[in-house]
Coordinates of C-alpha atoms in Angstrom, one line a residue:
X1336 CA 0.0 0.0 0.0
X1337 CA 1.4 3.4 -1.0
X1338 CA 1.5 6.0 1.8
X1339 CA -0.2 8.7 -0.2
X1340 CA -0.1 11.3 2.7
X1341 CA 3.7 10.9 2.9
X1342 CA 4.1 11.2 -0.8
X1343 CA 2.0 14.3 -0.9
X1344 CA 4.0 15.9 2.0
X1345 CA 7.4 15.2 0.2
X1346 CA 6.1 16.4 -3.2
X1347 CA 4.3 19.6 -2.0
X1348 CA 7.4 21.8 -1.3
X1349 CA 8.8 21.2 -4.8
X1350 CA 5.8 21.4 -7.1
X1351 CA 4.3 24.5 -5.6
X1352 CA 2.9 27.7 -7.3
X1353 CA 6.4 29.2 -7.6
X1354 CA 7.7 26.1 -9.3
X1355 CA 4.7 25.8 -11.6
X1356 CA 5.0 29.4 -12.8
X1357 CA 8.7 29.0 -13.6
X1358 CA 8.5 25.4 -14.9
X1359 CA 7.8 26.0 -18.6
X1360 CA 10.6 27.1 -20.9
X1361 CA 8.7 27.5 -24.2
X1362 CA 10.9 26.4 -27.2
X1363 CA 13.9 25.7 -25.0
X1364 CA 15.3 22.9 -22.9
X1365 CA 12.9 20.0 -22.5
X1366 CA 10.2 22.2 -24.2
X1367 CA 12.3 22.5 -27.4
X1368 CA 10.6 21.0 -30.5
X1369 CA 13.4 18.5 -30.9
X1370 CA 12.5 17.1 -27.4
X1371 CA 8.7 17.3 -27.6
X1372 CA 7.9 16.4 -31.2
X1373 CA 9.5 12.9 -31.3
X1374 CA 7.8 12.0 -28.0
X1375 CA 4.4 13.1 -29.3
X1376 CA 5.0 11.2 -32.6
X1377 CA 6.0 8.0 -30.8
X1378 CA 3.2 8.1 -28.3
X1379 CA 0.7 8.7 -31.1
X1380 CA 2.0 5.6 -32.9
X1381 CA 1.9 3.5 -29.7
X1382 CA -1.7 4.6 -28.8
X1383 CA -2.9 3.0 -32.1
X1384 CA -6.0 5.3 -32.2
X1385 CA -7.0 4.8 -28.6
X1386 CA -7.3 7.0 -25.6
X1387 CA -4.2 7.6 -23.5
X1388 CA -3.5 8.5 -19.9
X1389 CA -0.5 10.5 -18.6
X1390 CA 0.7 9.9 -15.1
X1391 CA 2.0 13.1 -13.5
X1392 CA 0.9 15.3 -16.4
X1393 CA 2.4 18.4 -14.9
X1394 CA 1.9 21.6 -17.0
X1395 CA 1.1 19.6 -20.1
X1396 CA 4.4 19.6 -21.9
X1397 CA 3.5 16.4 -23.7
X1398 CA -0.2 16.1 -23.1
X1399 CA -1.2 19.4 -24.7
X1400 CA 0.5 18.9 -28.1
X1401 CA -0.6 15.2 -28.0
X1402 CA -4.2 16.2 -27.5
X1403 CA -3.9 18.9 -30.2
X1404 CA -2.7 16.2 -32.6
X1405 CA -6.0 14.4 -32.1
X1406 CA -5.2 11.8 -29.4
X1407 CA -7.7 11.8 -26.5
X1408 CA -5.5 12.5 -23.4
X1409 CA -6.4 12.4 -19.7
X1410 CA -4.0 13.2 -16.9
X1411 CA -3.3 12.4 -13.3
X1412 CA -1.4 15.1 -11.3
X1413 CA -0.6 15.5 -7.7
X1414 CA 0.1 19.3 -7.8
X1415 CA -2.9 21.6 -8.2
X1416 CA -0.5 24.4 -9.0
X1417 CA 0.9 22.5 -11.9
X1418 CA -2.6 21.9 -13.2
X1419 CA -3.4 25.6 -12.9
X1420 CA -0.4 26.3 -15.2
X1421 CA -1.6 23.6 -17.6
X1422 CA -5.0 25.4 -17.7
X1423 CA -3.4 28.4 -19.3
X1424 CA -2.7 26.2 -22.3
X1425 CA -5.6 23.8 -22.5
X1426 CA -9.1 23.6 -20.9
X1427 CA -10.6 20.7 -19.1
X1428 CA -12.3 19.4 -22.2
X1429 CA -9.1 19.2 -24.2
X1430 CA -7.0 17.6 -21.4
X1431 CA -9.1 16.4 -18.4
X1432 CA -7.1 16.0 -15.2
X1433 CA -7.8 14.1 -12.0
X1434 CA -5.9 15.4 -8.9
X1435 CA -4.2 12.5 -7.2
X1436 CA -1.2 10.3 -6.8
X1437 CA -0.1 8.3 -9.8
X1438 CA 0.4 5.1 -7.8
X1439 CA -3.1 4.9 -6.5
X1440 CA -5.5 7.3 -8.2
X1441 CA -8.1 5.7 -10.6
X1442 CA -9.5 7.4 -13.6
X1443 CA -12.8 6.2 -15.2
X1444 CA -12.5 4.4 -18.5
X1445 CA -10.1 2.1 -20.2
X1446 CA -7.0 3.2 -22.2
X1447 CA -4.8 1.8 -24.9
X1448 CA -1.7 3.6 -23.5
X1449 CA -0.5 4.9 -20.2
X1450 CA 2.8 6.9 -20.1
X1451 CA 5.3 8.5 -17.8
X1452 CA 7.9 10.9 -19.2
X1453 CA 11.1 12.7 -18.1
X1454 CA 12.0 10.6 -15.0
X1455 CA 8.7 11.0 -13.3
X1456 CA 8.5 7.5 -11.9
X1457 CA 11.6 8.3 -9.8
X1458 CA 9.6 10.9 -7.8
X1459 CA 8.1 7.9 -6.0
X1460 CA 10.6 7.4 -3.3
X1461 CA 10.2 3.7 -2.4
X1462 CA 10.3 0.5 -4.5
X1463 CA 6.8 -0.4 -3.2
X1464 CA 5.4 2.9 -4.5
X1465 CA 7.0 2.3 -7.9
X1466 CA 5.6 -1.2 -8.1
X1467 CA 2.2 0.2 -7.3
X1468 CA 2.6 2.7 -10.1
X1469 CA 3.0 -0.2 -12.5
X1470 CA 0.0 -1.9 -11.1
X1471 CA -2.0 1.3 -11.4
X1472 CA -1.1 1.5 -15.0
X1473 CA -2.2 -2.1 -15.6
X1474 CA -5.6 -1.3 -14.0
X1475 CA -6.2 1.4 -16.5
X1476 CA -5.3 -0.5 -19.6
X1477 CA -7.3 -2.6 -22.1
X1478 CA -5.9 -6.1 -22.8
X1479 CA -2.8 -5.6 -25.0
X1480 CA -2.4 -2.1 -23.7
X1481 CA 1.0 -0.4 -23.3
X1482 CA 2.8 1.4 -20.5
X1483 CA 5.6 3.7 -21.6
X1484 CA 8.3 4.9 -19.2
X1485 CA 11.0 7.5 -20.0
X1486 CA 13.8 7.3 -17.4
X1487 CA 17.4 8.2 -17.0
X1488 CA 20.0 5.5 -16.4
X1489 CA 21.8 6.1 -13.0
X1490 CA 25.1 7.8 -13.7
X1491 CA 27.0 6.1 -10.9
X1492 CA 29.8 5.1 -13.3
X1493 CA 30.8 8.7 -13.2
X1494 CA 31.3 8.9 -9.5
X1495 CA 34.9 8.7 -8.4
X1496 CA 35.6 6.6 -5.2
X1497 CA 34.6 8.4 -2.1
X1498 CA 32.6 11.1 -3.9
X1499 CA 28.8 11.3 -3.7
X1500 CA 28.0 14.1 -6.1
X1501 CA 28.5 15.2 -9.7
X1502 CA 27.6 18.1 -12.0
X1503 CA 25.1 17.0 -14.7
X1504 CA 24.7 20.4 -16.4
X1505 CA 26.1 23.9 -16.4
X1506 CA 25.6 27.0 -18.4
X1507 CA 25.5 30.8 -17.8
X1508 CA 23.2 31.4 -14.8
X1509 CA 22.6 27.7 -14.0
X1510 CA 24.3 24.7 -12.4
X1511 CA 22.7 21.2 -12.0
X1512 CA 24.2 18.9 -9.3
X1513 CA 23.2 15.4 -8.3
X1514 CA 24.1 14.0 -4.9
X1515 CA 23.6 10.3 -4.3
X1516 CA 22.6 8.2 -1.3
X1517 CA 23.8 4.8 -2.4
X1518 CA 22.5 2.9 0.6
X1519 CA 18.9 4.0 0.0
X1520 CA 19.1 4.2 -3.8
X1521 CA 18.1 7.9 -3.6
X1522 CA 19.5 11.0 -5.3
X1523 CA 18.8 14.7 -4.9
X1524 CA 18.9 16.9 -8.0
X1525 CA 20.0 20.4 -7.0
X1526 CA 19.0 23.1 -9.6
X1527 CA 20.9 26.3 -8.8
X1528 CA 20.0 29.5 -10.8
X1529 CA 22.0 32.7 -10.6
X1530 CA 20.5 36.0 -11.6
X1531 CA 22.5 39.2 -11.5
X1532 CA 21.8 41.2 -8.3
X1533 CA 19.8 38.5 -6.6
X1534 CA 20.6 35.6 -4.3
X1535 CA 21.0 32.2 -6.0
X1536 CA 17.7 30.2 -6.3
X1537 CA 18.0 26.5 -5.3
X1538 CA 15.4 23.9 -6.1
X1539 CA 16.0 20.4 -4.7
X1540 CA 14.2 17.3 -6.1
X1541 CA 14.5 14.0 -4.3
X1542 CA 14.2 10.9 -6.4
X1543 CA 14.6 7.1 -6.2
X1544 CA 16.8 6.0 -9.1
X1545 CA 16.0 2.7 -10.8
X1546 CA 18.1 0.5 -13.1
X1547 CA 16.4 -0.8 -16.2
X1548 CA 16.6 -4.4 -14.9
X1549 CA 14.7 -3.4 -11.7
X1550 CA 12.1 -1.6 -13.8
X1551 CA 11.6 -4.8 -15.8
X1552 CA 11.0 -6.8 -12.7
X1553 CA 8.4 -4.2 -11.5
X1554 CA 6.7 -4.6 -14.8
X1555 CA 6.7 -8.4 -14.5
X1556 CA 5.1 -8.2 -11.1
X1557 CA 2.3 -6.0 -12.5
X1558 CA 1.7 -8.4 -15.4
X1559 CA 3.6 -6.6 -18.2
X1560 CA 6.2 -7.8 -20.6
X1561 CA 9.0 -5.7 -22.1
X1562 CA 8.1 -5.0 -25.8
X1563 CA 10.9 -2.6 -26.7
X1564 CA 13.6 -0.4 -25.2
X1565 CA 15.4 2.4 -27.0
X1566 CA 17.8 5.2 -26.0
X1567 CA 15.4 8.0 -27.0
X1568 CA 12.0 8.7 -28.6
X1569 CA 13.6 8.5 -32.1
X1570 CA 14.3 4.8 -31.6
X1571 CA 18.1 4.9 -31.2
X1572 CA 19.7 1.7 -30.0
X1573 CA 19.9 1.3 -26.2
X1574 CA 23.4 0.4 -25.1
X1575 CA 25.5 0.1 -22.0
X1576 CA 26.6 3.7 -22.5
X1577 CA 23.1 5.2 -23.0
X1578 CA 22.2 7.9 -20.5
X1579 CA 18.4 7.3 -20.7
X1580 CA 15.8 5.0 -22.1
X1581 CA 12.3 4.8 -23.4
X1582 CA 10.8 1.4 -22.3
X1583 CA 7.6 0.1 -23.7
X1584 CA 5.8 -2.6 -21.6
X1585 CA 2.7 -4.4 -22.8
X1586 CA -0.1 -6.4 -21.2
X1587 CA -1.1 -9.8 -22.7
X1588 CA -3.8 -9.4 -25.4
X1589 CA -7.4 -10.5 -25.1
X1590 CA -6.6 -13.9 -26.6

């Protein structure tokens, strides 16, 4: 059983109104067309004309363009502030959203596809919660339905002995730093922004990192089989050096 109250408590300080209002970077970063368009195209293909459900829909980075392309999209989202930001781009008829936890919340109807993008499953901080997320996806899917997970590969190979942190990004006005808790399989992503004349702004996001093999076992527990795994949405080969993956899991068909 997922401790929803605990999950809400840990998530609330991060995904608040301030975060929601600064989350979108139209045309840049993860909102750049070269990031969004391949994901929308691949999800459209995998949906095969059916309705889809996004876990942790956020501000609608993927759901809004997917809906505008003609795919019926519903979302589940824990943060009301993030949904308010989504509503500046799409109304409740275009992208209906149910407020709740992605590991336990049930949405009416059956779907051909459920998906999680951009490391969202790692926001669930225990293995049990992550397993329940897979089970919740299975509950929403028609026979033969798919569950798609986009997730980074833990970068522990880059950690020198005795060091528990590394810089994953840096540019003018921004530094991104991950610190690892190897015992508990946690990491904290520190996003540090610098603006001239102001104190640095620091956002910390705690996550539970997951290896692909562990993810496959979670899928097996929930009744899924791995259908495909690629390094990106364009279908590049996944290798031991890949920094992320897009994994497609599928339930058995009606037969």
